[in-house]
PDB file of C-alpha atoms in Angstrom:
ATOM      1  CA  GLU A   1      13.371 -10.787   8.750  1.00  0.00           C
ATOM      2  CA  GLN A   2      17.106  -9.536   8.234  1.00  0.00           C
ATOM      3  CA  LEU A   3      16.282  -7.722   5.068  1.00  0.00           C
ATOM      4  CA  LEU A   4      13.385  -6.119   6.597  1.00  0.00           C
ATOM      5  CA  GLU A   5      15.669  -4.997   9.447  1.00  0.00           C
ATOM      6  CA  SER A   6      18.076  -3.568   7.008  1.00  0.00           C
ATOM      7  CA  GLU A   7      15.670  -1.779   5.186  1.00  0.00           C
ATOM      8  CA  LEU A   8      14.111  -0.063   7.988  1.00  0.00           C
ATOM      9  CA  PHE A   9      17.271   0.485  10.348  1.00  0.00           C
ATOM     10  CA  GLY A  10      20.094   0.228   7.878  1.00  0.00           C
ATOM     11  CA  HIS A  11      23.244  -1.588   8.196  1.00  0.00           C
ATOM     12  CA  ALA A  12      26.965  -1.246   8.493  1.00  0.00           C
ATOM     13  CA  ARG A  13      29.758  -2.343   6.032  1.00  0.00           C
ATOM     14  CA  GLY A  14      30.212  -6.098   6.473  1.00  0.00           C
ATOM     15  CA  ALA A  15      27.139  -6.598   8.842  1.00  0.00           C
ATOM     16  CA  PHE A  16      26.202  -9.628   6.569  1.00  0.00           C
ATOM     17  CA  THR A  17      27.244 -11.199   3.235  1.00  0.00           C
ATOM     18  CA  GLY A  18      26.630  -8.712   0.650  1.00  0.00           C
ATOM     19  CA  ALA A  19      26.798  -5.615   2.804  1.00  0.00           C
ATOM     20  CA  VAL A  20      29.671  -3.937   1.108  1.00  0.00           C
ATOM     21  CA  ALA A  21      28.955  -0.508   2.140  1.00  0.00           C
ATOM     22  CA  ARG A  22      27.215   1.307   4.726  1.00  0.00           C
ATOM     23  CA  LYS A  23      23.397   1.843   3.810  1.00  0.00           C
ATOM     24  CA  LYS A  24      20.945   4.204   5.453  1.00  0.00           C
ATOM     25  CA  GLY A  25      17.706   2.857   6.344  1.00  0.00           C
ATOM     26  CA  MET A  26      14.195   4.230   5.869  1.00  0.00           C
ATOM     27  CA  VAL A  27      14.038   5.608   9.568  1.00  0.00           C
ATOM     28  CA  GLU A  28      17.213   7.527   9.024  1.00  0.00           C
ATOM     29  CA  ILE A  29      16.282   8.741   5.568  1.00  0.00           C
ATOM     30  CA  ALA A  30      12.936   9.864   7.173  1.00  0.00           C
ATOM     31  CA  GLU A  31      14.659  12.077   9.600  1.00  0.00           C
ATOM     32  CA  GLY A  32      12.645  15.178  10.043  1.00  0.00           C
ATOM     33  CA  GLY A  33       9.834  13.833   7.870  1.00  0.00           C
ATOM     34  CA  THR A  34       7.271  11.253   7.453  1.00  0.00           C
ATOM     35  CA  LEU A  35       7.619   7.385   7.291  1.00  0.00           C
ATOM     36  CA  PHE A  36       4.880   5.584   5.651  1.00  0.00           C
ATOM     37  CA  LEU A  37       4.757   1.597   6.553  1.00  0.00           C
ATOM     38  CA  ASP A  38       2.328  -0.036   4.466  1.00  0.00           C
ATOM     39  CA  GLU A  39       0.841  -3.656   5.689  1.00  0.00           C
ATOM     40  CA  ILE A  40       2.342  -3.027   9.054  1.00  0.00           C
ATOM     41  CA  GLY A  41       0.420  -6.239  10.175  1.00  0.00           C
ATOM     42  CA  ASN A  42       2.996  -8.322   8.278  1.00  0.00           C
ATOM     43  CA  ILE A  43       5.866  -7.228  10.303  1.00  0.00           C
ATOM     44  CA  PRO A  44       7.307  -9.777  12.282  1.00  0.00           C
ATOM     45  CA  LEU A  45       7.392  -9.598  16.100  1.00  0.00           C
ATOM     46  CA  ALA A  46      10.859  -9.258  16.264  1.00  0.00           C
ATOM     47  CA  ILE A  47      11.172  -5.964  14.154  1.00  0.00           C
ATOM     48  CA  GLN A  48       7.945  -4.933  16.070  1.00  0.00           C
ATOM     49  CA  SER A  49       9.742  -4.857  18.999  1.00  0.00           C
ATOM     50  CA  LYS A  50      12.714  -2.669  17.449  1.00  0.00           C
ATOM     51  CA  LEU A  51      10.057  -0.323  15.808  1.00  0.00           C
ATOM     52  CA  LEU A  52       8.344   0.297  19.194  1.00  0.00           C
ATOM     53  CA  ARG A  53      11.853   1.201  20.650  1.00  0.00           C
ATOM     54  CA  VAL A  54      12.274   3.628  17.809  1.00  0.00           C
ATOM     55  CA  ILE A  55       8.610   5.232  18.347  1.00  0.00           C
ATOM     56  CA  GLN A  56       9.260   5.043  22.130  1.00  0.00           C
ATOM     57  CA  GLU A  57      12.734   6.172  22.517  1.00  0.00           C
ATOM     58  CA  HIS A  58      13.541   7.774  19.491  1.00  0.00           C
ATOM     59  CA  GLU A  59      16.619   5.890  18.860  1.00  0.00           C
ATOM     60  CA  PHE A  60      17.761   2.627  16.834  1.00  0.00           C
ATOM     61  CA  ARG A  61      20.741   0.749  16.044  1.00  0.00           C
ATOM     62  CA  PRO A  62      21.356  -0.049  12.539  1.00  0.00           C
ATOM     63  CA  VAL A  63      22.090  -4.032  11.670  1.00  0.00           C
ATOM     64  CA  GLY A  64      25.858  -4.723  12.500  1.00  0.00           C
ATOM     65  CA  GLU A  65      26.475  -1.402  14.418  1.00  0.00           C
ATOM     66  CA  THR A  66      27.022  -0.834  18.213  1.00  0.00           C
ATOM     67  CA  ARG A  67      26.332   2.966  18.176  1.00  0.00           C
ATOM     68  CA  VAL A  68      22.805   3.951  18.677  1.00  0.00           C
ATOM     69  CA  GLN A  69      21.313   6.752  16.550  1.00  0.00           C
ATOM     70  CA  SER A  70      18.590   9.023  17.339  1.00  0.00           C
ATOM     71  CA  ALA A  71      15.445   9.271  15.296  1.00  0.00           C
ATOM     72  CA  ASP A  72      13.064  12.043  14.712  1.00  0.00           C
ATOM     73  CA  PHE A  73      10.177  11.532  12.167  1.00  0.00           C
ATOM     74  CA  ARG A  74       6.335  11.017  11.912  1.00  0.00           C
ATOM     75  CA  LEU A  75       5.033   7.447  11.359  1.00  0.00           C
ATOM     76  CA  VAL A  76       2.140   6.713   9.529  1.00  0.00           C
ATOM     77  CA  ALA A  77       1.191   3.035   9.292  1.00  0.00           C
ATOM     78  CA  ALA A  78      -1.517   1.042   7.134  1.00  0.00           C
ATOM     79  CA  THR A  79      -3.005  -2.277   7.151  1.00  0.00           C
ATOM     80  CA  ASN A  80      -5.899  -4.180   6.012  1.00  0.00           C
ATOM     81  CA  LYS A  81      -5.846  -6.375   9.179  1.00  0.00           C
ATOM     82  CA  ASP A  82      -7.514  -6.076  12.478  1.00  0.00           C
ATOM     83  CA  LEU A  83      -4.366  -5.022  14.694  1.00  0.00           C
ATOM     84  CA  ALA A  84      -6.746  -4.946  17.954  1.00  0.00           C
ATOM     85  CA  ALA A  85      -7.677  -8.629  17.306  1.00  0.00           C
ATOM     86  CA  MET A  86      -4.120  -9.501  16.410  1.00  0.00           C
ATOM     87  CA  ALA A  87      -2.764  -7.926  19.448  1.00  0.00           C
ATOM     88  CA  ALA A  88      -5.345  -9.703  21.609  1.00  0.00           C
ATOM     89  CA  GLU A  89      -4.209 -13.002  20.219  1.00  0.00           C
ATOM     90  CA  GLY A  90      -0.515 -12.144  20.374  1.00  0.00           C
ATOM     91  CA  SER A  91       0.254 -12.180  16.819  1.00  0.00           C
ATOM     92  CA  PHE A  92       0.981  -8.467  16.939  1.00  0.00           C
ATOM     93  CA  ALA A  93       2.739  -6.591  19.836  1.00  0.00           C
ATOM     94  CA  SER A  94       0.226  -4.644  21.999  1.00  0.00           C
ATOM     95  CA  ASP A  95       2.417  -2.162  23.022  1.00  0.00           C
ATOM     96  CA  LEU A  96       3.063  -1.143  19.295  1.00  0.00           C
ATOM     97  CA  TYR A  97      -0.554  -1.520  18.646  1.00  0.00           C
ATOM     98  CA  TYR A  98      -1.230   1.276  21.303  1.00  0.00           C
ATOM     99  CA  ARG A  99       1.565   3.400  20.165  1.00  0.00           C
ATOM    100  CA  LEU A 100       0.135   3.320  16.468  1.00  0.00           C
ATOM    101  CA  SER A 101      -3.216   4.153  17.679  1.00  0.00           C
ATOM    102  CA  VAL A 102      -2.816   7.786  18.385  1.00  0.00           C
ATOM    103  CA  PHE A 103      -4.910   8.648  15.359  1.00  0.00           C
ATOM    104  CA  PRO A 104      -6.425   5.725  13.669  1.00  0.00           C
ATOM    105  CA  LEU A 105      -8.473   6.372  10.310  1.00  0.00           C
ATOM    106  CA  ARG A 106     -10.669   3.738   9.097  1.00  0.00           C
ATOM    107  CA  LEU A 107     -10.939   3.980   5.300  1.00  0.00           C
ATOM    108  CA  PRO A 108     -13.699   1.528   3.987  1.00  0.00           C
ATOM    109  CA  PRO A 109     -12.950  -0.961   1.221  1.00  0.00           C
ATOM    110  CA  LEU A 110     -13.891   0.324  -2.124  1.00  0.00           C
ATOM    111  CA  ARG A 111     -16.903  -2.093  -2.399  1.00  0.00           C
ATOM    112  CA  GLU A 112     -18.404   0.503   0.611  1.00  0.00           C
ATOM    113  CA  ARG A 113     -17.617   3.462  -1.433  1.00  0.00           C
ATOM    114  CA  ARG A 114     -19.146   2.465  -4.951  1.00  0.00           C
ATOM    115  CA  ASP A 115     -19.741   6.269  -5.600  1.00  0.00           C
ATOM    116  CA  ASP A 116     -15.925   6.684  -5.567  1.00  0.00           C
ATOM    117  CA  ILE A 117     -15.497   4.047  -8.375  1.00  0.00           C
ATOM    118  CA  PRO A 118     -16.366   5.892 -11.476  1.00  0.00           C
ATOM    119  CA  GLY A 119     -14.192   8.902 -10.777  1.00  0.00           C
ATOM    120  CA  LEU A 120     -11.037   6.483  -9.758  1.00  0.00           C
ATOM    121  CA  ALA A 121     -11.769   4.574 -13.165  1.00  0.00           C
ATOM    122  CA  TYR A 122     -11.848   7.783 -15.169  1.00  0.00           C
ATOM    123  CA  HIS A 123      -8.572   8.904 -13.488  1.00  0.00           C
ATOM    124  CA  PHE A 124      -6.854   5.591 -14.273  1.00  0.00           C
ATOM    125  CA  LEU A 125      -8.384   5.556 -17.718  1.00  0.00           C
ATOM    126  CA  ARG A 126      -6.762   8.804 -18.483  1.00  0.00           C
ATOM    127  CA  THR A 127      -3.396   8.050 -16.691  1.00  0.00           C
ATOM    128  CA  PHE A 128      -2.876   4.902 -18.852  1.00  0.00           C
ATOM    129  CA  ALA A 129      -4.086   6.003 -22.044  1.00  0.00           C
ATOM    130  CA  LYS A 130      -1.453   8.859 -21.762  1.00  0.00           C
ATOM    131  CA  GLU A 131       1.207   6.564 -20.467  1.00  0.00           C
ATOM    132  CA  LEU A 132       0.325   4.051 -23.465  1.00  0.00           C
ATOM    133  CA  GLY A 133      -0.233   6.749 -26.033  1.00  0.00           C
ATOM    134  CA  LYS A 134      -3.812   5.639 -26.710  1.00  0.00           C
ATOM    135  CA  ASP A 135      -6.727   7.770 -27.569  1.00  0.00           C
ATOM    136  CA  VAL A 136      -9.074   5.978 -25.075  1.00  0.00           C
ATOM    137  CA  ASP A 137     -11.056   8.659 -23.507  1.00  0.00           C
ATOM    138  CA  ALA A 138     -14.558   7.108 -22.436  1.00  0.00           C
ATOM    139  CA  ILE A 139     -16.066   4.059 -20.779  1.00  0.00           C
ATOM    140  CA  SER A 140     -19.184   2.769 -22.108  1.00  0.00           C
ATOM    141  CA  ASP A 141     -22.268   2.496 -19.673  1.00  0.00           C
ATOM    142  CA  ALA A 142     -22.195  -1.087 -19.575  1.00  0.00           C
ATOM    143  CA  ALA A 143     -18.369  -1.287 -18.965  1.00  0.00           C
ATOM    144  CA  MET A 144     -18.891   1.019 -15.909  1.00  0.00           C
ATOM    145  CA  SER A 145     -21.839  -0.698 -14.716  1.00  0.00           C
ATOM    146  CA  ALA A 146     -19.610  -3.994 -14.679  1.00  0.00           C
ATOM    147  CA  ILE A 147     -16.856  -2.002 -13.042  1.00  0.00           C
ATOM    148  CA  VAL A 148     -18.959  -0.355 -10.122  1.00  0.00           C
ATOM    149  CA  ALA A 149     -20.672  -3.787  -9.631  1.00  0.00           C
ATOM    150  CA  HIS A 150     -17.454  -5.513  -9.007  1.00  0.00           C
ATOM    151  CA  GLU A 151     -16.496  -6.491  -5.340  1.00  0.00           C
ATOM    152  CA  TRP A 152     -12.973  -5.159  -5.689  1.00  0.00           C
ATOM    153  CA  PRO A 153     -11.355  -7.317  -2.665  1.00  0.00           C
ATOM    154  CA  GLY A 154      -8.030  -5.722  -3.733  1.00  0.00           C
ATOM    155  CA  ASN A 155      -9.314  -2.358  -3.348  1.00  0.00           C
ATOM    156  CA  VAL A 156      -7.947   0.676  -5.384  1.00  0.00           C
ATOM    157  CA  ARG A 157      -4.963  -1.216  -6.273  1.00  0.00           C
ATOM    158  CA  GLN A 158      -6.895  -4.021  -8.126  1.00  0.00           C
ATOM    159  CA  LEU A 159      -8.794  -1.222  -9.816  1.00  0.00           C
ATOM    160  CA  GLU A 160      -5.817   0.438 -10.983  1.00  0.00           C
ATOM    161  CA  ASN A 161      -4.479  -2.661 -12.344  1.00  0.00           C
ATOM    162  CA  ALA A 162      -7.673  -3.723 -14.125  1.00  0.00           C
ATOM    163  CA  MET A 163      -7.910  -0.342 -15.770  1.00  0.00           C
ATOM    164  CA  HIS A 164      -4.357  -0.558 -16.891  1.00  0.00           C
ATOM    165  CA  ARG A 165      -5.024  -3.971 -18.407  1.00  0.00           C
ATOM    166  CA  ALA A 166      -8.397  -2.956 -19.925  1.00  0.00           C
ATOM    167  CA  VAL A 167      -6.674   0.151 -21.652  1.00  0.00           C
ATOM    168  CA  ILE A 168      -3.934  -2.136 -23.126  1.00  0.00           C
ATOM    169  CA  LEU A 169      -6.782  -4.344 -24.649  1.00  0.00           C
ATOM    170  CA  CYS A 170      -8.612  -1.298 -25.661  1.00  0.00           C
ATOM    171  CA  THR A 171      -8.478  -0.578 -29.539  1.00  0.00           C
ATOM    172  CA  ASP A 172     -11.191   2.138 -29.678  1.00  0.00           C
ATOM    173  CA  THR A 173     -11.854   5.406 -28.184  1.00  0.00           C
ATOM    174  CA  VAL A 174     -14.184   3.779 -25.588  1.00  0.00           C
ATOM    175  CA  LEU A 175     -13.434   1.081 -22.998  1.00  0.00           C
ATOM    176  CA  ARG A 176     -16.181  -1.588 -23.407  1.00  0.00           C
ATOM    177  CA  VAL A 177     -17.090  -4.731 -21.374  1.00  0.00           C
ATOM    178  CA  ALA A 178     -14.963  -6.891 -23.722  1.00  0.00           C
ATOM    179  CA  HIS A 179     -12.074  -5.170 -22.418  1.00  0.00           C
ATOM    180  CA  LEU A 180     -12.832  -6.059 -18.983  1.00  0.00           C
ATOM    181  CA  ALA A 181     -12.917  -9.951 -19.685  1.00  0.00           C
ATOM    182  CA  GLY A 182     -11.218 -11.663 -16.900  1.00  0.00           C
ATOM    183  CA  ILE A 183     -11.197  -8.714 -14.763  1.00  0.00           C
ATOM    184  CA  VAL A 184     -14.683  -8.066 -13.410  1.00  0.00           C
ATOM    185  CA  ASP A 185     -17.352 -10.619 -12.423  1.00  0.00           C
ATOM    186  CA  ALA A 186     -18.518 -13.007 -15.133  1.00  0.00           C
ATOM    187  CA  ASP A 187     -22.149 -12.263 -14.897  1.00  0.00           C
ATOM    188  CA  ALA A 188     -21.238  -8.167 -15.029  1.00  0.00           C
ATOM    189  CA  SER A 189     -18.823  -8.925 -18.140  1.00  0.00           C
ATOM    190  CA  ALA A 190     -21.821 -10.616 -19.813  1.00  0.00           C
ATOM    191  CA  ALA A 191     -23.868  -7.400 -19.963  1.00  0.00           C
ATOM    192  CA  PRO A 192     -24.514  -6.150 -23.300  1.00  0.00           C
ATOM    193  CA  ASP A 193     -22.591  -3.160 -24.651  1.00  0.00           C
ATOM    194  CA  ALA A 194     -23.582  -0.571 -27.100  1.00  0.00           C
ATOM    195  CA  PRO A 195     -21.388  -0.326 -30.267  1.00  0.00           C
TER     196      PRO A 195
END
Protein backbone atom coordinates (compact mmCIF):
# COMPACT_ATOMS: atom_id res chain seq x y z
CA GLU A 1 0.00 0.00 0.00
CA GLN A 2 2.83 2.43 0.87
CA LEU A 3 4.58 1.64 -2.40
CA LEU A 4 1.41 2.37 -4.39
CA GLU A 5 0.89 5.61 -2.51
CA SER A 6 4.46 6.62 -3.29
CA GLU A 7 4.04 5.69 -6.96
CA LEU A 8 0.85 7.75 -7.24
CA PHE A 9 1.72 10.77 -5.11
CA GLY A 10 5.51 10.71 -4.86
CA HIS A 11 7.56 10.94 -1.71
CA ALA A 12 9.95 13.20 0.15
CA ARG A 13 13.57 12.31 0.76
CA GLY A 14 13.74 10.24 3.94
CA ALA A 15 10.00 9.49 3.98
CA PHE A 16 10.78 5.80 4.48
CA THR A 17 13.73 3.43 4.34
CA GLY A 18 15.25 3.61 0.88
CA ALA A 19 13.79 7.03 0.02
CA VAL A 20 17.19 8.62 -0.65
CA ALA A 21 15.82 11.40 -2.86
CA ARG A 22 12.56 13.21 -3.56
CA LYS A 23 10.52 11.35 -6.16
CA LYS A 24 7.65 12.68 -8.25
CA GLY A 25 4.57 10.49 -8.36
CA MET A 26 2.35 9.73 -11.34
CA VAL A 27 -0.13 12.44 -10.33
CA GLU A 28 2.57 15.13 -10.43
CA ILE A 29 4.09 13.77 -13.65
CA ALA A 30 0.64 13.81 -15.31
CA GLU A 31 0.24 17.54 -14.64
CA GLY A 32 -1.54 19.11 -17.62
CA GLY A 33 -2.02 15.72 -19.26
CA THR A 34 -3.74 12.38 -18.73
CA LEU A 35 -3.16 9.76 -16.06
CA PHE A 36 -4.30 6.23 -16.91
CA LEU A 37 -4.88 3.89 -13.98
CA ASP A 38 -5.37 0.27 -15.00
CA GLU A 39 -7.10 -2.22 -12.66
CA ILE A 40 -8.44 0.57 -10.45
CA GLY A 41 -10.69 -1.98 -8.77
CA ASN A 42 -7.60 -3.42 -7.05
CA ILE A 43 -6.58 -0.19 -5.31
CA PRO A 44 -6.87 -0.43 -1.49
CA LEU A 45 -9.59 1.64 0.19
CA ALA A 46 -7.05 3.85 1.99
CA ILE A 47 -5.50 4.88 -1.33
CA GLN A 48 -8.96 5.29 -2.89
CA SER A 49 -9.80 8.04 -0.42
CA LYS A 50 -6.57 9.89 -1.28
CA LEU A 51 -7.29 9.49 -4.98
CA LEU A 52 -10.79 10.86 -4.42
CA ARG A 53 -9.29 13.93 -2.77
CA VAL A 54 -7.08 14.52 -5.81
CA ILE A 55 -10.07 14.25 -8.13
CA GLN A 56 -12.35 16.46 -6.00
CA GLU A 57 -9.97 19.04 -4.56
CA HIS A 58 -7.22 18.94 -7.23
CA GLU A 59 -4.60 18.59 -4.54
CA PHE A 60 -2.44 15.88 -2.98
CA ARG A 61 0.37 15.43 -0.51
CA PRO A 62 3.44 13.33 -1.33
CA VAL A 63 4.39 10.70 1.27
CA GLY A 64 6.47 12.28 4.02
CA GLU A 65 5.71 15.88 3.06
CA THR A 66 3.57 18.38 4.94
CA ARG A 67 2.91 20.74 2.05
CA VAL A 68 0.00 20.15 -0.26
CA GLN A 69 0.53 20.30 -4.02
CA SER A 70 -2.01 21.11 -6.70
CA ALA A 71 -2.93 18.66 -9.42
CA ASP A 72 -4.47 19.32 -12.82
CA PHE A 73 -4.83 16.27 -15.03
CA ARG A 74 -7.41 14.12 -16.78
CA LEU A 75 -7.99 10.72 -15.20
CA VAL A 76 -8.83 7.63 -17.25
CA ALA A 77 -9.34 4.40 -15.32
CA ALA A 78 -9.94 0.81 -16.36
CA THR A 79 -10.96 -2.37 -14.62
CA ASN A 80 -12.43 -5.76 -15.38
CA LYS A 81 -14.38 -5.69 -12.11
CA ASP A 82 -17.94 -4.54 -11.46
CA LEU A 83 -17.23 -1.33 -9.55
CA ALA A 84 -20.94 -0.64 -8.96
CA ALA A 85 -21.32 -3.99 -7.17
CA MET A 86 -18.07 -3.43 -5.26
CA ALA A 87 -19.27 0.04 -4.16
CA ALA A 88 -22.59 -1.45 -3.04
CA GLU A 89 -20.84 -4.07 -0.92
CA GLY A 90 -18.30 -1.57 0.47
CA SER A 91 -15.12 -2.94 -1.08
CA PHE A 92 -14.80 0.12 -3.36
CA ALA A 93 -15.40 3.70 -2.24
CA SER A 94 -18.81 4.74 -3.56
CA ASP A 95 -17.78 8.43 -3.79
CA LEU A 96 -14.83 7.46 -5.96
CA TYR A 97 -17.04 5.21 -8.08
CA TYR A 98 -19.42 8.12 -8.78
CA ARG A 99 -16.50 10.43 -9.60
CA LEU A 100 -15.08 7.90 -12.03
CA SER A 101 -18.47 7.30 -13.68
CA VAL A 102 -18.58 10.63 -15.49
CA PHE A 103 -18.19 8.98 -18.88
CA PRO A 104 -18.09 5.18 -18.57
CA LEU A 105 -17.22 3.05 -21.58
CA ARG A 106 -17.86 -0.68 -21.61
CA LEU A 107 -15.51 -2.63 -23.80
CA PRO A 108 -16.86 -6.13 -24.28
CA PRO A 109 -14.44 -9.00 -23.70
CA LEU A 110 -12.63 -10.38 -26.73
CA ARG A 111 -14.83 -13.52 -26.74
CA GLU A 112 -17.79 -11.21 -27.51
CA ARG A 113 -15.87 -9.55 -30.37
CA ARG A 114 -14.68 -12.57 -32.33
CA ASP A 115 -14.60 -10.56 -35.57
CA ASP A 116 -11.76 -8.50 -34.05
CA ILE A 117 -9.59 -11.54 -33.34
CA PRO A 118 -8.13 -12.19 -36.84
CA GLY A 119 -7.01 -8.57 -37.24
CA LEU A 120 -5.43 -8.55 -33.79
CA ALA A 121 -3.77 -11.93 -34.40
CA TYR A 122 -2.21 -10.68 -37.63
CA HIS A 123 -1.11 -7.45 -35.97
CA PHE A 124 0.70 -9.40 -33.24
CA LEU A 125 2.09 -11.86 -35.79
CA ARG A 126 3.70 -9.02 -37.79
CA THR A 127 4.93 -7.26 -34.65
CA PHE A 128 6.62 -10.32 -33.16
CA ALA A 129 7.93 -11.65 -36.48
CA LYS A 130 9.69 -8.32 -37.02
CA GLU A 131 10.92 -8.17 -33.40
CA LEU A 132 12.26 -11.73 -33.57
CA GLY A 133 13.65 -11.42 -37.10
CA LYS A 134 11.41 -14.21 -38.44
CA ASP A 135 9.75 -14.50 -41.85
CA VAL A 136 6.39 -15.64 -40.46
CA ASP A 137 3.77 -13.83 -42.51
CA ALA A 138 0.64 -16.00 -42.50
CA ILE A 139 -1.64 -17.98 -40.23
CA SER A 140 -3.10 -21.24 -41.52
CA ASP A 141 -6.90 -21.51 -41.72
CA ALA A 142 -6.93 -24.23 -39.05
CA ALA A 143 -4.74 -22.14 -36.72
CA MET A 144 -6.94 -19.07 -37.24
CA SER A 145 -10.05 -21.17 -36.54
CA ALA A 146 -8.47 -22.35 -33.27
CA ILE A 147 -7.49 -18.78 -32.34
CA VAL A 148 -10.99 -17.42 -33.05
CA ALA A 149 -12.68 -20.32 -31.22
CA HIS A 150 -10.64 -19.82 -28.03
CA GLU A 151 -12.42 -17.98 -25.16
CA TRP A 152 -9.48 -15.65 -24.31
CA PRO A 153 -10.31 -15.06 -20.63
CA GLY A 154 -7.25 -12.77 -20.46
CA ASN A 155 -8.55 -10.78 -23.44
CA VAL A 156 -6.15 -8.94 -25.75
CA ARG A 157 -3.16 -9.32 -23.41
CA GLN A 158 -3.56 -13.08 -23.44
CA LEU A 159 -3.91 -13.12 -27.24
CA GLU A 160 -0.79 -10.96 -27.54
CA ASN A 161 1.24 -13.30 -25.32
CA ALA A 162 -0.10 -16.36 -27.14
CA MET A 163 0.90 -14.93 -30.51
CA HIS A 164 4.34 -14.02 -29.14
CA ARG A 165 4.88 -17.61 -28.00
CA ALA A 166 3.52 -19.04 -31.25
CA VAL A 167 5.86 -16.88 -33.35
CA ILE A 168 8.79 -17.99 -31.19
CA LEU A 169 7.85 -21.63 -31.84
CA CYS A 170 7.21 -21.14 -35.55
CA THR A 171 10.00 -22.34 -37.85
CA ASP A 172 8.11 -21.78 -41.10
CA THR A 173 6.57 -18.79 -42.89
CA VAL A 174 3.09 -19.95 -41.82
CA LEU A 175 1.94 -20.16 -38.22
CA ARG A 176 0.15 -23.50 -37.77
CA VAL A 177 -1.99 -25.24 -35.13
CA ALA A 178 1.09 -27.04 -33.77
CA HIS A 179 2.58 -23.68 -32.79
CA LEU A 180 -0.50 -23.03 -30.65
CA ALA A 181 -0.15 -26.22 -28.56
CA GLY A 182 -0.69 -25.39 -24.92
CA ILE A 183 -2.15 -22.01 -25.86
CA VAL A 184 -5.62 -22.65 -27.24
CA ASP A 185 -8.24 -25.18 -26.21
CA ALA A 186 -7.20 -28.81 -26.60
CA ASP A 187 -10.06 -29.64 -28.96
CA ALA A 188 -9.23 -26.68 -31.21
CA SER A 189 -5.51 -27.48 -31.25
CA ALA A 190 -6.33 -31.00 -32.41
CA ALA A 191 -7.89 -29.66 -35.63
CA PRO A 192 -6.14 -30.78 -38.79
CA ASP A 193 -3.76 -28.35 -40.44
CA ALA A 194 -2.87 -28.27 -44.11
CA PRO A 195 0.85 -28.80 -44.82
